[in-house]
Amino acid sequence: MEFFLGFLIFCAATTSALPALGSGNLSKPFMNTGHTPWNAGGVTQFPIHSSCNATQRRQIELGLAEAVDLAAHARDHILRWRNESEIYRKYFGNGPSMEAIGAFEVVVNGDKNDVLFRCDNPDGNCDLEGYAGHWRGENGTKETVICDLSYETRRSLSTMCGMGYTISGSETNTFWASDLLHRLYHLPAIGQNWVDHYADGYHEVIELATENVTLSTHDSETLQYFALEVYAHDISIPGIGCPGEQHGDKHEDETGDANFGESQPSATTATSKASSTTVDVPANCHTHEGGELHCT
Ligand SMILES: *[C@@H]1O[C@H](CO)[C@@H](O)[C@H](O)[C@H]1NC(C)=O
Ligand SMILES: *[C@@H]1O[C@H](CO)[C@@H](O)[C@H](O)[C@H]1NC(C)=O
Ligand SMILES: *[C@@H]1O[C@H](CO)[C@@H](O)[C@H](O)[C@H]1NC(C)=O
Ligand SMILES: *[C@@H]1O[C@H](CO)[C@@H](O)[C@H](O)[C@H]1NC(C)=O
Ligand SMILES: CC(=O)N[C@H]1CO[C@H](CO)[C@@H](O)[C@@H]1O
Ligand SMILES: [Zn+2]
């Protein structure tokens, strides 16, 4: 009390002595918790294993940076528009928006301990045709292996809506960003064993939003499709995007615009399917629509 009164008088008398106070023991409460701040040991960058050489590391880092951009924009779109967004309602129906916001935010700002990307093919799965990477499952729940096929095929988000890509007609793993978002959701530290696969492919994702809406905000594919569609619509071709052929008729005006010439594929163009039909799929893996291999 005596100090407090003295402090007030001191302050009233002169402000020039404030720097001396600041460098005094105002920091004591923190020192009482030990020598570390509350967030000691936090990891803000995605760890990449030493088995990745310089080129691999750089591509994975750029891909992860794009995954964070993709997730951050998806979050921001929902924060701005909530369910006033037609794209929100398309993917998440009448579901509340908090879960989806959190699912994106954990990718952007969640701690990156217990995440590891490696390049040394420890389980041999990269030797299987069509494998661009996999979650190690029981062999390493924190670890994701990236295979050579990723470096050859995954695209930058800067190519969004180009080369025939549409949201409804192309695979979500076209881009590094969405492919890595999917892989991150398999890691307990990010997906929390809560984000999972409840729908496979665009059509099932759209159905989920009306038939099982509570699953949609933690469905891995729904989160990917939503993030891609709002990125295309808000960033790549503002106000237009490249949704492709839509369920029902009410969105068709958005795709009927002929101004996009060569970059806008006809809605009936089939997407190339990975030649996976003859591949041996390990017991703990399954093939998604479009040939994407996924291991648990
Ligand atoms: C890294 O490894 C990949 C695949 O093994 C190889 O193609 C590439 O040339 C390597 N890069 C460097 C810089 O050694
Ligand atoms: C949108 O959200 C509000 C509450 O924030 C809710 O009352 C309304 O029913 C929702 N509309 C749709 C179409 O989901
Ligand atoms: C885990 O390792 C075993 C034995 O090497 C292998 O058969 C299995 O496919 C691996 N699991 C994954 C998900 O790679
Ligand atoms: C909705 O989800 C529940 C729980 O996973 C499942 O049992 C049910 O079959 C689903 N219904 C539809 C129409 O997808
Ligand atoms: C300026 C000042 O008084 N600093 C003291 C703050 O408290 C620590 C530990 O209690 C002392 O070592 C400092 O001298
Ligand atoms: Zn998966």
mmCIF file of N, CA, C and O in Angstrom, residues 25 34 69 185 290:
data_model
loop_
_atom_site.group_PDB
_atom_site.id
_atom_site.type_symbol
_atom_site.label_atom_id
_atom_site.label_comp_id
_atom_site.label_asym_id
_atom_site.label_seq_id
_atom_site.Cartn_x
_atom_site.Cartn_y
_atom_site.Cartn_z
ATOM 1 N N ASN A 25 11.133 -4.147 -11.771
ATOM 2 C CA ASN A 25 10.676 -5.511 -11.646
ATOM 3 C C ASN A 25 9.242 -5.765 -12.083
ATOM 4 O O ASN A 25 8.568 -6.611 -11.557
ATOM 5 N N GLY A 34 9.284 -19.489 -13.766
ATOM 6 C CA GLY A 34 10.487 -20.174 -14.203
ATOM 7 C C GLY A 34 11.211 -19.323 -15.205
ATOM 8 O O GLY A 34 10.929 -18.130 -15.328
ATOM 9 N N ASP A 69 -1.691 -20.259 -46.773
ATOM 10 C CA ASP A 69 -2.434 -19.180 -47.453
ATOM 11 C C ASP A 69 -3.857 -19.612 -47.775
ATOM 12 O O ASP A 69 -4.816 -18.855 -47.602
ATOM 13 N N TYR A 185 -4.322 -32.828 -42.242
ATOM 14 C CA TYR A 185 -5.481 -33.241 -41.449
ATOM 15 C C TYR A 185 -5.370 -34.682 -40.951
ATOM 16 O O TYR A 185 -6.037 -35.057 -39.997
ATOM 17 N N GLY A 290 -10.915 -40.996 -58.431
ATOM 18 C CA GLY A 290 -9.925 -40.244 -59.176
ATOM 19 C C GLY A 290 -8.521 -40.783 -58.978
ATOM 20 O O GLY A 290 -7.558 -40.250 -59.505
#
